[in-house]
Coordinates of C-alpha atoms in Angstrom, one line a residue:
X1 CA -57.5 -14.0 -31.5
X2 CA -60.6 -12.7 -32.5
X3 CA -61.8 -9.3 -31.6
X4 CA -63.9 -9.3 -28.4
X5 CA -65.4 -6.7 -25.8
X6 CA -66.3 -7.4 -22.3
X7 CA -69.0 -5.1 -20.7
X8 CA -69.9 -4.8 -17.1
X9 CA -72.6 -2.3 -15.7
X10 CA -71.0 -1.0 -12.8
X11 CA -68.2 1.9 -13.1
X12 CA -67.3 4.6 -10.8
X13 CA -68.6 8.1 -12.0
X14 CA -65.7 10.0 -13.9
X15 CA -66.6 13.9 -13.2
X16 CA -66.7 16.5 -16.3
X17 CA -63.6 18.0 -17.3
X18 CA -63.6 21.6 -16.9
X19 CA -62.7 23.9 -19.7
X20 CA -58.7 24.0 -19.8
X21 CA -59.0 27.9 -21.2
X22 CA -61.2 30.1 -19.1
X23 CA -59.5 33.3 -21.3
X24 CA -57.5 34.9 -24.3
X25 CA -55.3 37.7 -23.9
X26 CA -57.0 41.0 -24.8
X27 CA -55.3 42.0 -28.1
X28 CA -54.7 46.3 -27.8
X29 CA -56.2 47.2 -31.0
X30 CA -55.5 50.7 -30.7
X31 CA -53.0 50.8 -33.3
X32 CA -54.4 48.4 -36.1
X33 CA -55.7 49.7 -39.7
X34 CA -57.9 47.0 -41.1
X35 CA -56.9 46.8 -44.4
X36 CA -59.2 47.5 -47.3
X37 CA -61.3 44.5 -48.8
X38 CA -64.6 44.0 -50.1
X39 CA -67.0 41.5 -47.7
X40 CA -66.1 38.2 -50.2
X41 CA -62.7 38.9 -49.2
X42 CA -63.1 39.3 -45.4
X43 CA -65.1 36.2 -45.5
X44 CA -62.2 34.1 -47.5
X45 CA -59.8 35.3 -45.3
X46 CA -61.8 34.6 -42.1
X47 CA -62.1 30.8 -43.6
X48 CA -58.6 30.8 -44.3
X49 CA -58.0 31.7 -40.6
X50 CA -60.2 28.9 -39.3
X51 CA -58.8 26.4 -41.4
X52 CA -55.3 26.8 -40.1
X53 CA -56.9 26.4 -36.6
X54 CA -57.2 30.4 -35.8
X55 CA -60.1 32.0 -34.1
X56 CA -61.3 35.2 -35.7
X57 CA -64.1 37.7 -35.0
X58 CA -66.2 38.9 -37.6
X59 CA -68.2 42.0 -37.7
X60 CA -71.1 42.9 -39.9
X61 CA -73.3 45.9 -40.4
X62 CA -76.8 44.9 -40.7
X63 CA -78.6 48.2 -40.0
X64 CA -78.2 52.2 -39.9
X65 CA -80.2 54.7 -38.7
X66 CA -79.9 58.5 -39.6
X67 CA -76.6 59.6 -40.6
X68 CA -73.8 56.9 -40.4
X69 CA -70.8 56.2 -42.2
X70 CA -71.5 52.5 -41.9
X71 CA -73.5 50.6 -45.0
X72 CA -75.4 47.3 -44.4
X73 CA -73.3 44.4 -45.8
X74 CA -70.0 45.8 -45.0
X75 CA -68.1 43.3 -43.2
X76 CA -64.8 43.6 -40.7
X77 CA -62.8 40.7 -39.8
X78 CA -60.0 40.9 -36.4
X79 CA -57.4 37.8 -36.2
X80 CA -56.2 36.2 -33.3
X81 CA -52.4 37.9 -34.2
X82 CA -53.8 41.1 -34.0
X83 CA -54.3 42.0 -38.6
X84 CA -57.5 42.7 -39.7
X85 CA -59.4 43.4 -42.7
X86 CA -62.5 45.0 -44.1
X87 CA -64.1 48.3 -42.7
X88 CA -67.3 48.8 -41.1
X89 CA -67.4 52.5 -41.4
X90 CA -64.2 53.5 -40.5
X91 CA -62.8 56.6 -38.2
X92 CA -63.9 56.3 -34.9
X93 CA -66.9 54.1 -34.8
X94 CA -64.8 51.0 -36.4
X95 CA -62.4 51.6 -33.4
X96 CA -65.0 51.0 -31.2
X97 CA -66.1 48.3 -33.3
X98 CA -62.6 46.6 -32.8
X99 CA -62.5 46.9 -29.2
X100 CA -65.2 45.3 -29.0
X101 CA -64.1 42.3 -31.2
X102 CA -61.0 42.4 -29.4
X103 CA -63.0 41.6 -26.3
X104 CA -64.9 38.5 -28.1
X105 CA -61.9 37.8 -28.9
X106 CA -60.4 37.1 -25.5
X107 CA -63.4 35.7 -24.0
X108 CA -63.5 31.8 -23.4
X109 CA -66.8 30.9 -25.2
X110 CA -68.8 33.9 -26.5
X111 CA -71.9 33.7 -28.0
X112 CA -72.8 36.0 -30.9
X113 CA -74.5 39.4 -30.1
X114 CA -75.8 42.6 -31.5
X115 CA -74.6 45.6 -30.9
X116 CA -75.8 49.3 -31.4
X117 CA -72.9 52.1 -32.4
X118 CA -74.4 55.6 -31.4
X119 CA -72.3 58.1 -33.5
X120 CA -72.6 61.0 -31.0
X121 CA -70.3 62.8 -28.4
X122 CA -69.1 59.2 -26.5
X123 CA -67.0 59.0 -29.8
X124 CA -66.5 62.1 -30.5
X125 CA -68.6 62.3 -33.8
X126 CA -71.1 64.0 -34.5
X127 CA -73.0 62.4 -37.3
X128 CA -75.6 61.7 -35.1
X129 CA -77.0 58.7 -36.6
X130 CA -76.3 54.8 -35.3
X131 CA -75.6 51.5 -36.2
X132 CA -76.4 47.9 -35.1
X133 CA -73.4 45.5 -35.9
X134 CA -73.0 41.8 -35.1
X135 CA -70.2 41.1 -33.3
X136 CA -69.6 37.5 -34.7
X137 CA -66.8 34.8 -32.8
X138 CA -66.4 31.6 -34.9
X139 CA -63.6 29.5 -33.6
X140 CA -62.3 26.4 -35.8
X141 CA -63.3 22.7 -35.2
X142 CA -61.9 21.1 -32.1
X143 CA -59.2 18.8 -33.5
X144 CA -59.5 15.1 -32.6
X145 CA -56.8 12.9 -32.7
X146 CA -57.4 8.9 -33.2
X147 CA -54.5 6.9 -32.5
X148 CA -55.4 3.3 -33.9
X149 CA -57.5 2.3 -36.6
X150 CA -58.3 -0.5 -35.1
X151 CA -61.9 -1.9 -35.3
X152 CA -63.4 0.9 -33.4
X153 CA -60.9 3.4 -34.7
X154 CA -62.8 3.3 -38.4
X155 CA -65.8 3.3 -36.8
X156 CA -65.2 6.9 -34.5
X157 CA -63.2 8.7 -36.6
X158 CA -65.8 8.9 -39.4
X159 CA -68.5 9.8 -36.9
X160 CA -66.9 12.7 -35.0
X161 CA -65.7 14.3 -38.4
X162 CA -69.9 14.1 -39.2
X163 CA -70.3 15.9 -35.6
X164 CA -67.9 18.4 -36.1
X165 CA -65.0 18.1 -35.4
X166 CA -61.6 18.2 -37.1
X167 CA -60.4 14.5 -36.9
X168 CA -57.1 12.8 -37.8
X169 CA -56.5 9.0 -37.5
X170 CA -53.2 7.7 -38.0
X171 CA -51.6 4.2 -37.6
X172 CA -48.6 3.4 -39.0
X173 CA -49.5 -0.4 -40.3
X174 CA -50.1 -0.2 -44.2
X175 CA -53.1 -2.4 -43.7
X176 CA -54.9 -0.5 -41.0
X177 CA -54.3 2.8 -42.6
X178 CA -56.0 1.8 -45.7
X179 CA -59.1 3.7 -46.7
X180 CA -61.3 1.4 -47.7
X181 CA -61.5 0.1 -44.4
X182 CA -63.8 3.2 -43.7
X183 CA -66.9 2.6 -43.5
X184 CA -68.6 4.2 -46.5
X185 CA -70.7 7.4 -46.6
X186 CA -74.5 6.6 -47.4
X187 CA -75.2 7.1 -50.8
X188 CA -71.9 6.9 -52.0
X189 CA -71.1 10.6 -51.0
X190 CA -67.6 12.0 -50.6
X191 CA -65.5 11.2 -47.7
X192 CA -65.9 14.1 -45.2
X193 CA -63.3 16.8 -45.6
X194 CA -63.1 16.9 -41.8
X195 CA -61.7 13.3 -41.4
X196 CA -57.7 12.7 -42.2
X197 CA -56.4 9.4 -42.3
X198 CA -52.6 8.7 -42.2
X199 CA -50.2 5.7 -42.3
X200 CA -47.7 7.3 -39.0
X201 CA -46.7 7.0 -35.9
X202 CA -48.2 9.1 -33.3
X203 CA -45.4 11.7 -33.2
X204 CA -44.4 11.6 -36.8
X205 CA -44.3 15.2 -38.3
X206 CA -47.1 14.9 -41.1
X207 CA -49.4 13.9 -37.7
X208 CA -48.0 17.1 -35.8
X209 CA -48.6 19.4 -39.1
X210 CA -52.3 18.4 -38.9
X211 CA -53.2 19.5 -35.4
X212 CA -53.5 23.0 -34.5
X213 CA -51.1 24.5 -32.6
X214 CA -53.1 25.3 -29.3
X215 CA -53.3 21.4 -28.5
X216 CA -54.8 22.4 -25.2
X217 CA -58.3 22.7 -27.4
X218 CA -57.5 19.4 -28.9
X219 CA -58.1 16.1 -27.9
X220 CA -56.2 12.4 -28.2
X221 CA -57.9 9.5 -28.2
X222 CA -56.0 6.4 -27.8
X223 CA -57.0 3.0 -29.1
X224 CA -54.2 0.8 -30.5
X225 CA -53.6 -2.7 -31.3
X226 CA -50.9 -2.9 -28.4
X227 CA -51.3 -1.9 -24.6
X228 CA -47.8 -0.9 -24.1
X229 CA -48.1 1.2 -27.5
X230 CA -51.2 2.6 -25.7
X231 CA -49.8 3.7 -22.2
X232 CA -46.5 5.1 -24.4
X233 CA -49.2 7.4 -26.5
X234 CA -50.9 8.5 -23.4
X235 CA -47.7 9.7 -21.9
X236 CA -47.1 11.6 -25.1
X237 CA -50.5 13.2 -25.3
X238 CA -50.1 14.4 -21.8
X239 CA -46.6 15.8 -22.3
X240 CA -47.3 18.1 -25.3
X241 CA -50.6 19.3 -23.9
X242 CA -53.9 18.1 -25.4
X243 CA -56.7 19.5 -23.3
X244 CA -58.7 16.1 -23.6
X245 CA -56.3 12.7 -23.4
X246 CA -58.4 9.1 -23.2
X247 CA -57.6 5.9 -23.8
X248 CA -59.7 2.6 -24.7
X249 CA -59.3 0.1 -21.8
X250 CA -60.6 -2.1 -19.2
X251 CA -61.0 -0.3 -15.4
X252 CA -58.4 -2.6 -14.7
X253 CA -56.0 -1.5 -17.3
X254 CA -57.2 2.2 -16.5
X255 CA -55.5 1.4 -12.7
X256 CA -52.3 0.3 -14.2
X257 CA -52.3 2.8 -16.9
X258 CA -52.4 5.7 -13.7
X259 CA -49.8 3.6 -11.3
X260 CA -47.6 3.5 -14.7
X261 CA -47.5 7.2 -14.9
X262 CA -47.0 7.8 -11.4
X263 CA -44.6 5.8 -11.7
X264 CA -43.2 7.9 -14.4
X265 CA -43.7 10.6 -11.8
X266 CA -46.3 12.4 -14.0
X267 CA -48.2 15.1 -11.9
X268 CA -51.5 14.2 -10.2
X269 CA -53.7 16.8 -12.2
X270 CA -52.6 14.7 -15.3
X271 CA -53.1 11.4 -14.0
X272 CA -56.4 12.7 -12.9
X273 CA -57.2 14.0 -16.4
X274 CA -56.6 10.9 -18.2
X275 CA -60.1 9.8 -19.4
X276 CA -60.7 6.1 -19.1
X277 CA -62.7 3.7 -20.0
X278 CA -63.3 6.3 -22.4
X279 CA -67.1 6.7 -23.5
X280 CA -70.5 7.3 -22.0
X281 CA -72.4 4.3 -20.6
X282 CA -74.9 3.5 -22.6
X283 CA -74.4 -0.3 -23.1
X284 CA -72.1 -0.4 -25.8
X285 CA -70.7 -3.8 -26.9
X286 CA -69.9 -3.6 -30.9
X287 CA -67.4 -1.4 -32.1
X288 CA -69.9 0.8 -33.7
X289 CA -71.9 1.2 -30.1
X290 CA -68.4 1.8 -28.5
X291 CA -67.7 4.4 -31.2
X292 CA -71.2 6.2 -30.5
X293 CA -70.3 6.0 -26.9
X294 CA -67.1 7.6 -27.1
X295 CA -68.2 10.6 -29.5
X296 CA -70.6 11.7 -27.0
X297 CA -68.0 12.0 -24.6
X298 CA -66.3 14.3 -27.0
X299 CA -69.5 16.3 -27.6
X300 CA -69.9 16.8 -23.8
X301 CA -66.2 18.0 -23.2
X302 CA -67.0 20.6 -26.8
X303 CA -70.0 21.8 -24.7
X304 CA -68.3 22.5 -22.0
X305 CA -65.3 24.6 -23.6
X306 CA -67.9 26.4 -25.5
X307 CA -70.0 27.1 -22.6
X308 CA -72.8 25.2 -23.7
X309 CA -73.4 22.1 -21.9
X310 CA -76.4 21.8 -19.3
X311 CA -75.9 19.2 -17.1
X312 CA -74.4 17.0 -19.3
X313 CA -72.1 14.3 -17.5
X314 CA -69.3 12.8 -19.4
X315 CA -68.6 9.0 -17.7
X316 CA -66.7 5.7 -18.6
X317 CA -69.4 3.9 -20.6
X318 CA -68.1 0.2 -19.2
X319 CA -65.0 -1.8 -18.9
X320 CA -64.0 -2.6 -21.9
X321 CA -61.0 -5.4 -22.4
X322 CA -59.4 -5.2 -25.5
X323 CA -58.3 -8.8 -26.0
X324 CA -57.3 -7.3 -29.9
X325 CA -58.7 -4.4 -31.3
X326 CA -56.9 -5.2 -35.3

């Protein structure tokens, strides 16, 4: 049976999902010693963090005045497990300079600020001079699961890797899995770096090994070939804790999806939280529309846990009936 989407206009409004973390705990930093690296290193290591799915805090000197232990350049880097590396000075001002990070740390969306050290009695020194440091939060791409490389699948996955995110598409049929169903990059660049494609199941370890471990910043998206395999992968998502679960379907298969899991007995909040038709409404028919549709639903759920969004309203974008989606 040929691939075929059926569109209608009218869908009831699916309110915004609120951030699922509003907070970190505040790490007590009174007892660390950064250990000693030059600013290459701090930065490598901060990468390193972000890569494994860590947030981290970086601090930078980028100005003294008058007498300062602190040099311009220097660089100080505070983990999510409480190490960190580099110096900005050291003594008491780079205790200050860690409380502070610690507090970035903790804090659901911070921005990036400056901030001015004065080196007199509040810190007991008495150098006299000060310093302006930026206090520097970089959290790692929001992961993005793609169950189904179906025909929108290859489409979606490619796309929110170019937005951003940290993406992983699995399917465990040998011909959907294979590569060179992606669409190509223009001008025959690489393959993004952010965009894993594996032949597995859902639930299969190498699938688990490439999320990060805080799932409740992750998302899955869920668009197989089968809507029994569909409803069994949205009742997985929603057991181990992704903070964004939606599934490709019809409004009609979205009510029996719901009366499946409460059936199931799954708690109302979840039900609730279960985003579909998945996508904004902006008319999409083709697989590539439905794929555009779909990342900006993801981008409006990013701006929201970051703190960024204005306005922004995340909705079904249509009903759309997967008669085969492979």
């Amino acid at each position: 049976m040929p691939f075929r989407h059926r569109f209608r206009r009218s869908l009831p409004f699916l309110p915004p999902l609120p951030p699922l973390h509003s907070a970190y705990p505040v790490l007590d930093v009174s007892a660390v010693i950064p250990r000693t690296a030059p600013p290459a290193e701090v930065l490598r290591a901060a990468l390193d963090a972000l890569e494994r799915g860590e947030r981290v805090v970086v601090a930078t000197v980028i100005a003294r005045q008058g007498s300062a232990p602190c040099t311009p350049g220097q660089k100080l880097a505070l983990f999510q497990a409480g190490a960190a590396i580099g110096t900005v000075g050291g003594g008491a001002v780079e205790k200050a300079v860690l409380r502070a990070m610690a507090d970035a740390l903790a804090a659901a969306a911070p921005p990036p600020r400056v901030d001015t050290f004065r080196l007199g009695p509040s810190l007991g020194m008495c150098c006299g001079g000060s310093a302006e440091i930026l206090i520097e939060p970089l959290s790692p791409d929001l992961a993005v699961l793609v169950v189904g490389a179906g025909h929108v699948g290859v489409y979606l996955a490619p796309l929110l890797a170019s937005l951003g995110f940290g993406v992983t598409l699995c399917d465990a049929r040998e011909v959907a899995a294979d590569p060179a169903r992606l669409p190509r990059p223009p001008g025959g660049a690489e393959a993004s770096p952010r965009l894993r494609l594996l032949q597995a199941e859902h639930d299969d370890p190498e699938v688990r090994a490439s999320l990060p471990a805080d799932l409740g910043r992750a998302a899955a998206l869920v668009m197989t070939h089968d809507h029994q395999l569909d409803q069994a992968v949205i009742e997985w998502a929603l057991g181990v804790g992704f903070g964004f679960v939606g599934g490709v379907g019809s409004r009609a298969k979205a009510a029996r999806t719901r009366a499946r899991l409460e059936a199931k007995g799954a708690s109302a909040a979840d039900i609730t939280r279960v985003r579909m038709p998945l996508g904004v409404d902006v008319g999409a028919r083709s697989p590539a529309e439905i794929g555009v549709a779909i990342a900006a639903e993801l981008v409006s759920w990013r701006a929201g846990l970051n703190g960024s969004r204005r306005g922004a309203r995340a909705s079904g974008h249509g009903e759309i009936e997967k008669e085969e989606d492979a």
